[in-house]
Amino acid sequence: MSWPLFAFLTAFFESGKDVFAKLCLQRCDEYLVAWAWRLLALPFLLPLIPVVGVPPLGAPFWGALLVSGGLNVVTAVLYVRAIRLSDLSLTVPMVALTPLFLLLSSPLILGEFPGPVGLAGVLLIVAGSYLLYLGQRSRGVLAPLRALLGDSGPRLMLLVALLWSITANVDKIGLRHSSPTFWALAVNLFIACAMLPLVLRRRGALAGMGGSFAPLLGLGFCGAMTSLCQMTAISMALVPYVISIKRTSTVLSVLWGHFLFGEQGFRERLAGTCIMVAGAVMITLGQGR
């Protein structure tokens, strides 16, 4: 299979993960949900190791695992908290800004500057984020911007997008010195182990786990498939290409938010999300020129 198929599968499972996380948060502590996301991915990844084998692991692998695993402990908690605080259709589209942060970091790290197409993509992403809050335009032209900056959920997801623009590149270093399957397993295992003390320290964090086991297991399955498909796609193509296609998951998340959770403002949020995704795609095209 070609890498675009794996990238689109990543987007599909990513949106499924968001739905299961939202369902779990109705009864479970956010730290438990963030931990289960990684822990319950392991039963789906471990059986693949005897098939693919354990590759030789060098020093770059361990360094990448420490950086990616450590940052993803932070993003896991922030991601789930953002979903708990705000609607899926407002929070999840913010991760479409990851390619925007790649645009900002690439000139500093690699000396690469965007062309006209990439800059047009930046403008589309900004316009799309404005449209997410277009329902508040009656309070003034700047009301959507004030709402975006004042809503805790989208603010936290913006930070997640920034950190993911770092970890996506570190992931490629890790899988180059291992394999896509082994790297996906290693990262999830690292995060699950690192988060265990945080979960145990929160009194009552494990409450509700038994009654929510089915959605938690669904969360783990979608998390495992997201990691596996993303790492496979990244091993075959440039990181910005894969991440831009992955961000089409935001369109699905807006649909799930409306039809499964009855979230309001469907039209402007869907329009804004589609524009943000179009901007992400244009950024990718612009980086290739």
JSON list of C-alpha atoms in Angstrom, two decimals, residues 2 18 34 61 101 126 130 134 146 179 187 204 218 222 224 272 277 287:
[
{"chain": "A", "resi": 2, "resn": "SER", "atom": "CA", "xyz": [1.19, 3.55, -0.74]},
{"chain": "A", "resi": 18, "resn": "ASP", "atom": "CA", "xyz": [-11.38, 11.63, 19.68]},
{"chain": "A", "resi": 34, "resn": "ALA", "atom": "CA", "xyz": [-4.91, 10.02, 28.68]},
{"chain": "A", "resi": 61, "resn": "PHE", "atom": "CA", "xyz": [16.74, 5.55, 19.06]},
{"chain": "A", "resi": 101, "resn": "PHE", "atom": "CA", "xyz": [4.24, 25.71, 13.38]},
{"chain": "A", "resi": 126, "resn": "VAL", "atom": "CA", "xyz": [-5.92, 31.77, 10.01]},
{"chain": "A", "resi": 130, "resn": "TYR", "atom": "CA", "xyz": [-11.71, 32.60, 12.60]},
{"chain": "A", "resi": 134, "resn": "LEU", "atom": "CA", "xyz": [-18.18, 32.96, 13.39]},
{"chain": "A", "resi": 146, "resn": "ARG", "atom": "CA", "xyz": [-11.46, 36.94, 21.43]},
{"chain": "A", "resi": 179, "resn": "SER", "atom": "CA", "xyz": [10.97, 0.11, 12.59]},
{"chain": "A", "resi": 187, "resn": "VAL", "atom": "CA", "xyz": [6.53, 5.31, 22.35]},
{"chain": "A", "resi": 204, "resn": "GLY", "atom": "CA", "xyz": [-10.21, 8.45, 42.60]},
{"chain": "A", "resi": 218, "resn": "GLY", "atom": "CA", "xyz": [-11.99, 1.44, 21.72]},
{"chain": "A", "resi": 222, "resn": "CYS", "atom": "CA", "xyz": [-7.86, 3.63, 17.71]},
{"chain": "A", "resi": 224, "resn": "ALA", "atom": "CA", "xyz": [-2.76, 1.89, 18.42]},
{"chain": "A", "resi": 272, "resn": "GLY", "atom": "CA", "xyz": [-13.76, 26.65, 9.06]},
{"chain": "A", "resi": 277, "resn": "VAL", "atom": "CA", "xyz": [-7.27, 21.58, 6.16]},
{"chain": "A", "resi": 287, "resn": "GLN", "atom": "CA", "xyz": [7.28, 23.28, 0.98]}
]
